[in-house]
């Protein structure tokens, strides 16, 4: 037993067992999960159909590496980010080189791929996260092979010096920044993002100066926000950030384990977005977005599942498919004739959110019986 003074009951000094670690990643399950994996193997490698920057369809390889993780997460972390489930602070440079070799082996040396997305659960070119010699190798190797490269970064880590270092090794590669929301209050209190819209705008101009491409992620429905606010705000943000970006990807919330949003979801204080809201956002913004040169993608990760964007269950597959088709065709007719009884429930929720004083929204579980829904959680 340690007293308030830090002295044990028998007068001896306690042995320091732990440095300060954040609670969720220190649960026995998280520790055993982290320690179960092999640091020489990447977390995930897969191929998907994609589009090159000139619009040509291609195959892209996505390589998700096991790294030390995001410096922001170690300090504080975004409210929805569960990447810490795939990171560990003892990943070495040798491990990362080995993971890259393994990714090549799994993809048959990037056979038939024209694009590679290299995701490190943080900022690719942050030296505290990834060893610079490894960054350099990935940048050069993908460039020499003529592969289009996408890496991710936090806005405030895009310093002009580092960006020109990157651009020298892989000219014209794409840097994706998780902006999430184009609103400082939402960034600070809903996302805990760690940077402001001003910092993001500066990073966009620095990226352009370095001749790099700008990809922006927006998060549809951060925690502590009603469905109607998510719909109205994100539509507005999309209109505003599209002209400043080469590509925008709107990511509807999917709830990752042990995050803040997971906590309020389990407490029945947060519902992932409706697929109908995504359709409505696309319809509202279509004209503005198609007149800019920006490519917009809406990809409902875990769409139709309870932890991802979903409707009533019956119509989920159909609506997800229409949204995915729209990302390729840019044709609003994909949504023609889509309907379901649950659309009225969604409409009522949006109306209520806008007329009743409940800032966190009216949304309830959509997969429970009406009786269970009416009961208090
Ligand atoms: S900056 Fe990115 S990787 Fe870091 S905590 Fe936020 S979402 Fe996660
Ligand atoms: Zn439905």
Tab-separated table of C-alpha atoms and ligand atoms in Angstrom:
chain	number	residue	atom	x	y	z
A	1	UNK	CA	0.000	0.000	0.000
A	2	UNK	CA	1.436	3.357	-1.001
A	3	UNK	CA	0.525	6.352	1.154
A	4	UNK	CA	-0.096	9.826	-0.225
A	5	UNK	CA	3.543	10.661	0.466
A	6	UNK	CA	4.690	7.800	-1.787
A	7	UNK	CA	6.185	5.957	1.199
A	8	UNK	CA	5.187	2.369	1.827
A	9	UNK	CA	3.546	1.409	5.142
A	10	UNK	CA	6.823	-0.094	6.430
A	11	UNK	CA	8.674	3.165	5.741
A	12	UNK	CA	10.593	1.951	2.683
A	13	UNK	CA	10.431	3.782	-0.651
A	14	UNK	CA	8.211	2.112	-3.299
A	15	UNK	CA	9.821	0.617	-6.364
A	16	UNK	CA	8.771	2.522	-9.455
A	17	UNK	CA	6.933	0.007	-11.588
A	18	UNK	CA	5.330	2.016	-14.368
A	19	UNK	CA	6.010	5.220	-16.145
A	20	UNK	CA	2.850	7.237	-16.752
A	21	UNK	CA	0.788	5.391	-19.323
A	22	UNK	CA	-2.657	6.201	-20.565
A	23	UNK	CA	-5.404	4.066	-19.141
A	24	UNK	CA	-7.011	2.517	-22.248
A	25	UNK	CA	-3.812	1.267	-23.798
A	26	UNK	CA	-2.747	-0.187	-20.461
A	27	UNK	CA	-5.646	-2.586	-19.980
A	28	UNK	CA	-4.595	-6.261	-19.835
A	29	UNK	CA	-6.408	-6.898	-23.141
A	30	UNK	CA	-4.614	-4.039	-24.908
A	31	UNK	CA	-1.232	-5.142	-23.577
A	32	UNK	CA	-1.668	-8.777	-24.538
A	33	UNK	CA	-2.977	-7.776	-27.954
A	34	UNK	CA	-0.010	-5.490	-28.573
A	35	UNK	CA	2.481	-8.035	-27.384
A	36	UNK	CA	0.982	-10.783	-29.492
A	37	UNK	CA	2.101	-9.323	-32.776
A	38	UNK	CA	5.324	-9.670	-34.651
A	39	UNK	CA	7.022	-6.291	-35.171
A	40	UNK	CA	8.617	-7.463	-38.418
A	41	UNK	CA	5.214	-7.923	-40.104
A	42	UNK	CA	2.998	-5.037	-41.248
A	43	UNK	CA	-0.459	-4.714	-39.668
A	44	UNK	CA	-2.369	-5.015	-42.957
A	45	UNK	CA	-1.582	-5.068	-46.651
A	46	UNK	CA	-4.261	-5.107	-49.339
A	47	UNK	CA	-5.022	-3.989	-52.861
A	48	UNK	CA	-8.038	-1.920	-53.920
A	49	UNK	CA	-9.254	-0.300	-57.136
A	50	UNK	CA	-8.267	3.385	-57.148
A	51	UNK	CA	-7.909	6.321	-59.459
A	52	UNK	CA	-4.649	7.942	-60.471
A	53	UNK	CA	-4.419	11.711	-60.204
A	54	UNK	CA	-5.268	12.053	-63.886
A	55	UNK	CA	-8.441	10.029	-63.369
A	56	UNK	CA	-7.209	6.726	-64.834
A	57	UNK	CA	-8.488	3.688	-62.914
A	58	UNK	CA	-5.701	1.646	-61.330
A	59	UNK	CA	-4.902	-0.783	-58.540
A	60	UNK	CA	-3.504	0.638	-55.312
A	61	UNK	CA	-1.663	-1.203	-52.556
A	62	UNK	CA	-2.378	-0.061	-49.014
A	63	UNK	CA	0.359	-0.846	-46.496
A	64	UNK	CA	-0.495	-0.262	-42.842
A	65	UNK	CA	2.656	-0.518	-40.757
A	66	UNK	CA	3.200	-1.239	-37.111
A	67	UNK	CA	5.020	1.753	-35.726
A	68	UNK	CA	5.680	3.646	-32.531
A	69	UNK	CA	2.514	5.567	-33.312
A	70	UNK	CA	1.507	9.164	-33.326
A	71	UNK	CA	3.345	11.648	-31.095
A	72	UNK	CA	0.059	13.465	-30.548
A	73	UNK	CA	-1.546	10.309	-29.288
A	74	UNK	CA	1.211	9.714	-26.777
A	75	UNK	CA	0.649	13.210	-25.445
A	76	UNK	CA	-3.120	13.379	-25.664
A	77	UNK	CA	-4.781	11.992	-28.792
A	78	UNK	CA	-7.864	12.480	-30.904
A	79	UNK	CA	-11.176	11.400	-29.381
A	80	UNK	CA	-11.991	8.858	-32.098
A	81	UNK	CA	-8.571	7.417	-32.925
A	82	UNK	CA	-7.956	3.774	-32.069
A	83	UNK	CA	-4.659	3.457	-33.910
A	84	UNK	CA	-2.879	2.868	-30.615
A	85	UNK	CA	-4.222	-0.666	-30.840
A	86	UNK	CA	-1.627	-1.288	-33.584
A	87	UNK	CA	1.396	0.518	-32.161
A	88	UNK	CA	4.150	-0.306	-29.716
A	89	UNK	CA	7.027	1.836	-28.539
A	90	UNK	CA	9.743	-0.763	-29.165
A	91	UNK	CA	9.392	-0.957	-32.975
A	92	UNK	CA	12.906	-0.507	-34.377
A	93	UNK	CA	14.237	0.723	-37.709
A	94	UNK	CA	15.129	-2.874	-38.627
A	95	UNK	CA	11.531	-3.897	-37.929
A	96	UNK	CA	10.217	-1.224	-40.268
A	97	UNK	CA	12.599	-2.244	-43.059
A	98	UNK	CA	11.484	-5.848	-42.544
A	99	UNK	CA	7.805	-4.811	-42.631
A	100	UNK	CA	8.367	-3.042	-45.942
A	101	UNK	CA	10.018	-6.152	-47.418
A	102	UNK	CA	7.104	-8.229	-46.171
A	103	UNK	CA	4.616	-5.818	-47.775
A	104	UNK	CA	6.409	-6.289	-51.085
A	105	UNK	CA	6.374	-10.029	-50.685
A	106	UNK	CA	2.636	-10.026	-49.944
A	107	UNK	CA	1.826	-7.883	-52.967
A	108	UNK	CA	4.172	-9.746	-55.307
A	109	UNK	CA	6.467	-6.749	-55.398
A	110	UNK	CA	3.533	-4.357	-55.969
A	111	UNK	CA	2.570	-6.283	-59.053
A	112	UNK	CA	0.048	-4.367	-61.220
A	113	UNK	CA	-0.048	-1.511	-58.688
A	114	UNK	CA	0.369	2.087	-59.798
A	115	UNK	CA	-0.211	3.601	-56.403
A	116	UNK	CA	0.899	2.846	-52.834
A	117	UNK	CA	-0.654	4.215	-49.668
A	118	UNK	CA	1.786	4.017	-46.778
A	119	UNK	CA	0.000	4.449	-43.462
A	120	UNK	CA	1.988	4.638	-40.244
A	121	UNK	CA	-0.735	5.489	-37.676
A	122	UNK	CA	0.634	9.000	-37.346
A	123	UNK	CA	2.867	11.289	-39.394
A	124	UNK	CA	4.975	9.436	-41.954
A	125	UNK	CA	7.798	11.981	-41.962
A	126	UNK	CA	7.971	12.648	-38.220
A	127	UNK	CA	11.412	11.438	-37.082
A	128	UNK	CA	10.282	10.616	-33.535
A	129	UNK	CA	7.760	8.190	-35.031
A	130	UNK	CA	9.643	6.705	-37.986
A	131	UNK	CA	13.408	6.541	-38.561
A	132	UNK	CA	14.488	9.025	-41.263
A	133	UNK	CA	16.531	6.408	-43.145
A	134	UNK	CA	13.397	4.310	-43.499
A	135	UNK	CA	11.310	7.290	-44.641
A	136	UNK	CA	13.978	8.073	-47.201
A	137	UNK	CA	14.023	4.515	-48.538
A	138	UNK	CA	10.219	4.418	-48.973
A	139	UNK	CA	10.120	7.821	-50.671
A	140	UNK	CA	12.939	7.006	-53.083
A	141	UNK	CA	11.910	3.469	-53.836
A	142	UNK	CA	8.304	4.343	-54.682
A	143	UNK	CA	9.485	7.266	-56.812
A	144	UNK	CA	12.027	5.204	-58.742
A	145	UNK	CA	9.371	2.609	-59.497
A	146	UNK	CA	6.942	5.252	-60.772
A	147	UNK	CA	4.382	4.522	-58.051
A	148	UNK	CA	2.073	7.311	-56.896
A	149	UNK	CA	2.535	7.645	-53.142
A	150	UNK	CA	0.146	8.767	-50.411
A	151	UNK	CA	1.383	9.329	-46.869
A	152	UNK	CA	-0.372	10.871	-43.866
A	153	UNK	CA	0.618	13.737	-41.579
A	154	UNK	CA	-0.617	16.085	-38.910
A	155	UNK	CA	-0.873	19.692	-40.084
A	156	UNK	CA	1.549	21.231	-37.589
A	157	UNK	CA	4.256	18.698	-38.462
A	158	UNK	CA	4.314	19.855	-42.102
A	159	UNK	CA	7.270	22.210	-41.684
A	160	UNK	CA	8.586	23.768	-44.907
A	161	UNK	CA	12.013	22.173	-44.294
A	162	UNK	CA	10.633	18.686	-43.888
A	163	UNK	CA	8.300	19.097	-46.854
A	164	UNK	CA	11.133	20.086	-49.145
A	165	UNK	CA	13.139	17.117	-47.837
A	166	UNK	CA	10.184	14.870	-48.780
A	167	UNK	CA	9.691	16.574	-52.162
A	168	UNK	CA	13.361	16.063	-53.066
A	169	UNK	CA	12.962	12.325	-52.572
A	170	UNK	CA	9.493	11.822	-53.991
A	171	UNK	CA	8.429	14.884	-56.018
A	172	UNK	CA	4.685	15.416	-56.216
A	173	UNK	CA	3.601	12.781	-53.722
A	174	UNK	CA	0.316	13.240	-51.850
A	175	UNK	CA	0.170	14.192	-48.190
A	176	UNK	CA	-3.133	13.395	-46.507
A	177	UNK	CA	-4.030	15.451	-43.454
A	178	UNK	CA	-6.808	14.502	-41.063
A	179	UNK	CA	-8.421	17.906	-40.750
A	180	UNK	CA	-11.687	16.276	-39.614
A	181	UNK	CA	-13.565	19.571	-39.158
A	182	UNK	CA	-13.148	23.033	-40.624
A	183	UNK	CA	-14.132	24.697	-37.381
A	184	UNK	CA	-11.850	25.507	-34.470
A	185	UNK	CA	-14.396	24.814	-31.751
A	186	UNK	CA	-15.158	21.381	-33.154
A	187	UNK	CA	-11.456	20.636	-33.609
A	188	UNK	CA	-10.751	21.526	-30.041
A	189	UNK	CA	-13.725	20.237	-28.088
A	190	UNK	CA	-15.118	17.424	-30.221
A	191	UNK	CA	-11.999	16.015	-31.869
A	192	UNK	CA	-9.137	17.119	-29.588
A	193	UNK	CA	-7.193	17.370	-32.815
A	194	UNK	CA	-4.143	19.220	-31.554
A	195	UNK	CA	-4.033	21.833	-34.344
A	196	UNK	CA	-6.221	24.657	-35.615
A	197	UNK	CA	-7.746	25.518	-38.990
A	198	UNK	CA	-5.147	28.273	-39.297
A	199	UNK	CA	-2.336	25.733	-38.958
A	200	UNK	CA	-4.036	23.541	-41.530
A	201	UNK	CA	-4.287	26.424	-44.019
A	202	UNK	CA	-0.604	27.193	-43.514
A	203	UNK	CA	0.295	23.554	-44.109
A	204	UNK	CA	-1.744	23.548	-47.327
A	205	UNK	CA	0.185	26.508	-48.663
A	206	UNK	CA	3.506	24.958	-47.588
A	207	UNK	CA	2.551	21.700	-49.296
A	208	UNK	CA	1.742	23.590	-52.483
A	209	UNK	CA	5.034	25.510	-52.289
A	210	UNK	CA	6.845	22.179	-52.102
A	211	UNK	CA	4.903	20.934	-55.125
A	212	UNK	CA	3.116	18.240	-53.115
A	213	UNK	CA	-0.536	17.212	-53.436
A	214	UNK	CA	-3.059	17.880	-50.701
A	215	UNK	CA	-5.569	15.320	-49.530
A	216	UNK	CA	-7.966	16.251	-46.748
A	217	UNK	CA	-9.953	13.960	-44.500
A	218	UNK	CA	-13.175	15.211	-42.959
A	219	UNK	CA	-14.848	13.283	-40.170
A	220	UNK	CA	-18.620	12.962	-40.459
A	221	UNK	CA	-20.188	13.236	-36.997
A	222	UNK	CA	-17.485	13.658	-34.374
A	223	UNK	CA	-18.538	12.827	-30.805
A	224	UNK	CA	-20.794	15.215	-28.849
A	225	UNK	CA	-22.613	16.310	-31.995
A	226	UNK	CA	-26.166	15.734	-33.185
A	227	UNK	CA	-27.000	14.155	-36.514
A	228	UNK	CA	-28.417	17.413	-37.923
A	229	UNK	CA	-25.335	19.393	-36.897
A	230	UNK	CA	-23.118	16.762	-38.491
A	231	UNK	CA	-25.085	16.996	-41.720
A	232	UNK	CA	-25.211	20.799	-41.849
A	233	UNK	CA	-21.641	21.414	-40.718
A	234	UNK	CA	-19.938	18.758	-42.798
A	235	UNK	CA	-21.760	19.879	-45.950
A	236	UNK	CA	-20.479	23.388	-45.293
A	237	UNK	CA	-16.914	22.256	-44.473
A	238	UNK	CA	-16.820	20.163	-47.613
A	239	UNK	CA	-17.740	23.190	-49.736
A	240	UNK	CA	-15.035	25.217	-48.020
A	241	UNK	CA	-12.126	22.782	-48.049
A	242	UNK	CA	-12.685	21.276	-51.508
A	243	UNK	CA	-11.323	24.300	-53.398
A	244	UNK	CA	-8.184	24.184	-51.226
A	245	UNK	CA	-7.533	20.452	-51.692
A	246	UNK	CA	-6.740	18.113	-54.570
A	247	UNK	CA	-8.806	15.421	-52.951
A	248	UNK	CA	-11.220	15.250	-50.020
A	249	UNK	CA	-12.234	12.062	-48.318
A	250	UNK	CA	-15.246	12.291	-46.018
A	251	UNK	CA	-14.964	9.556	-43.416
A	252	UNK	CA	-18.168	8.761	-41.575
A	253	UNK	CA	-17.374	7.847	-37.982
A	254	UNK	CA	-16.651	4.220	-37.320
A	255	UNK	CA	-16.176	3.506	-33.663
A	256	UNK	CA	-12.821	2.033	-32.736
A	257	UNK	CA	-12.274	0.205	-29.474
A	258	UNK	CA	-11.144	1.975	-26.310
A	259	UNK	CA	-11.563	5.501	-27.668
A	260	UNK	CA	-13.542	8.371	-26.152
A	261	UNK	CA	-16.238	7.922	-28.766
A	262	UNK	CA	-16.394	4.199	-27.950
A	263	UNK	CA	-17.012	5.099	-24.343
A	264	UNK	CA	-19.956	7.385	-25.062
A	265	UNK	CA	-21.293	4.975	-27.675
A	266	UNK	CA	-21.400	2.176	-25.125
A	267	UNK	CA	-23.165	4.576	-22.776
A	268	UNK	CA	-25.785	5.110	-25.488
A	269	UNK	CA	-24.878	8.771	-25.831
A	270	UNK	CA	-23.612	8.563	-29.391
A	271	UNK	CA	-24.960	6.958	-32.580
A	272	UNK	CA	-22.827	6.612	-35.693
A	273	UNK	CA	-24.223	8.635	-38.613
A	274	UNK	CA	-27.141	7.599	-40.767
A	275	UNK	CA	-26.314	6.579	-44.327
A	276	UNK	CA	-29.226	8.848	-45.343
A	277	UNK	CA	-27.289	11.820	-43.958
A	278	UNK	CA	-24.363	10.952	-46.233
A	279	UNK	CA	-26.666	10.756	-49.244
A	280	UNK	CA	-28.186	14.109	-48.300
A	281	UNK	CA	-24.736	15.697	-47.872
A	282	UNK	CA	-23.674	14.439	-51.303
A	283	UNK	CA	-26.852	15.779	-52.910
A	284	UNK	CA	-26.463	19.162	-51.225
A	285	UNK	CA	-22.836	19.665	-52.202
A	286	UNK	CA	-22.707	17.911	-55.583
A	287	UNK	CA	-23.022	21.034	-57.771
A	288	UNK	CA	-20.432	23.057	-55.875
A	289	UNK	CA	-17.953	20.210	-55.672
A	290	UNK	CA	-18.208	19.108	-59.274
A	291	UNK	CA	-17.340	22.618	-60.426
A	292	UNK	CA	-14.042	22.514	-58.495
A	293	UNK	CA	-11.116	20.331	-59.552
A	294	UNK	CA	-11.220	18.465	-56.295
A	295	UNK	CA	-12.038	14.792	-56.159
A	296	UNK	CA	-14.381	13.837	-53.317
A	297	UNK	CA	-14.696	10.367	-51.895
A	298	UNK	CA	-17.204	9.223	-49.304
A	299	UNK	CA	-16.277	5.817	-48.050
A	300	UNK	CA	-18.381	4.475	-45.183
A	301	UNK	CA	-15.858	2.219	-43.411
A	302	UNK	CA	-17.859	-0.490	-41.609
A	303	UNK	CA	-20.949	0.884	-43.396
A	304	UNK	CA	-24.092	-0.971	-42.396
A	305	UNK	CA	-22.558	-2.205	-39.147
A	306	UNK	CA	-23.599	-1.030	-35.713
A	307	UNK	CA	-20.209	0.658	-35.177
A	308	UNK	CA	-20.189	2.258	-38.634
A	309	UNK	CA	-22.609	4.518	-40.523
A	310	UNK	CA	-25.887	2.616	-40.772
A	311	UNK	CA	-29.610	2.854	-41.376
A	312	UNK	CA	-32.226	0.318	-40.297
A	313	UNK	CA	-30.393	-2.827	-41.450
A	314	UNK	CA	-32.800	-3.669	-44.289
A	315	UNK	CA	-31.611	-0.938	-46.624
A	316	UNK	CA	-27.955	-0.669	-45.486
A	317	UNK	CA	-26.288	-2.746	-48.196
A	318	UNK	CA	-28.152	-0.968	-50.960
A	319	UNK	CA	-27.415	2.546	-49.686
A	320	UNK	CA	-23.725	1.784	-48.996
A	321	UNK	CA	-23.416	0.403	-52.536
A	322	UNK	CA	-24.988	3.546	-54.024
A	323	UNK	CA	-22.577	5.784	-52.071
A	324	UNK	CA	-19.598	3.707	-53.228
A	325	UNK	CA	-20.809	3.857	-56.843
A	326	UNK	CA	-21.209	7.613	-56.594
A	327	UNK	CA	-17.568	7.993	-55.508
A	328	UNK	CA	-16.604	6.559	-58.884
A	329	UNK	CA	-19.341	7.791	-61.218
A	330	UNK	CA	-20.040	11.263	-59.701
A	331	UNK	CA	-23.601	10.728	-60.857
A	332	UNK	CA	-26.496	11.671	-58.576
A	333	UNK	CA	-28.714	9.186	-60.392
A	334	UNK	CA	-27.065	6.473	-58.270
A	335	UNK	CA	-29.458	7.551	-55.484
A	336	UNK	CA	-32.584	7.628	-57.631
A	337	UNK	CA	-35.362	5.412	-56.343
A	338	UNK	CA	-33.495	4.556	-53.110
A	339	UNK	CA	-36.029	4.455	-50.340
A	340	UNK	CA	-36.964	2.698	-47.125
A	341	UNK	CA	-39.389	3.224	-44.267
A	342	UNK	CA	-36.500	4.269	-42.034
A	343	UNK	CA	-35.984	7.398	-44.107
A	344	UNK	CA	-38.942	8.991	-42.300
A	345	UNK	CA	-37.385	8.198	-38.927
A	346	UNK	CA	-34.151	9.786	-40.099
A	347	UNK	CA	-36.020	12.886	-41.326
A	348	UNK	CA	-37.832	13.214	-38.006
A	349	UNK	CA	-34.505	12.923	-36.161
A	350	UNK	CA	-32.979	15.692	-38.249
A	351	UNK	CA	-36.039	17.932	-37.701
A	352	UNK	CA	-36.063	17.273	-33.969
A	353	UNK	CA	-32.337	17.912	-33.667
A	354	UNK	CA	-32.893	21.316	-35.222
A	355	UNK	CA	-35.950	22.307	-33.230
A	356	UNK	CA	-35.467	20.865	-29.751
A	357	UNK	CA	-32.798	22.097	-27.338
A	358	UNK	CA	-30.751	18.892	-27.148
A	359	UNK	CA	-27.270	19.652	-28.443
A	360	UNK	CA	-26.209	16.015	-28.462
A	361	UNK	CA	-29.182	15.066	-30.626
A	362	UNK	CA	-32.225	12.850	-30.446
A	363	UNK	CA	-30.714	9.748	-32.042
A	364	UNK	CA	-31.377	6.405	-30.383
A	365	UNK	CA	-30.313	2.869	-31.188
A	366	UNK	CA	-31.684	2.007	-34.570
A	367	UNK	CA	-31.472	-1.732	-34.188
A	368	UNK	CA	-33.382	-2.096	-30.940
A	369	UNK	CA	-37.093	-2.758	-30.628
A	370	UNK	CA	-39.295	0.328	-30.220
A	371	UNK	CA	-40.013	-0.677	-26.624
A	372	UNK	CA	-36.343	-0.942	-25.716
A	373	UNK	CA	-35.693	2.368	-27.453
A	374	UNK	CA	-38.321	4.103	-25.341
A	375	UNK	CA	-36.732	2.848	-22.115
A	376	UNK	CA	-34.013	4.814	-20.403
A	377	UNK	CA	-30.530	3.354	-21.086
B	1	LIG	S1	-3.392	12.764	-35.220
B	1	LIG	FE1	-4.108	10.969	-36.368
B	1	LIG	S2	-2.957	9.220	-35.585
B	1	LIG	FE2	-2.696	10.920	-34.132
B	1	LIG	S3	-4.274	10.606	-32.549
B	1	LIG	FE3	-5.143	11.969	-34.110
B	1	LIG	S4	-6.191	10.657	-35.616
B	1	LIG	FE4	-4.823	9.370	-34.363
B	2	LIG	ZN1	-33.964	1.358	-43.948
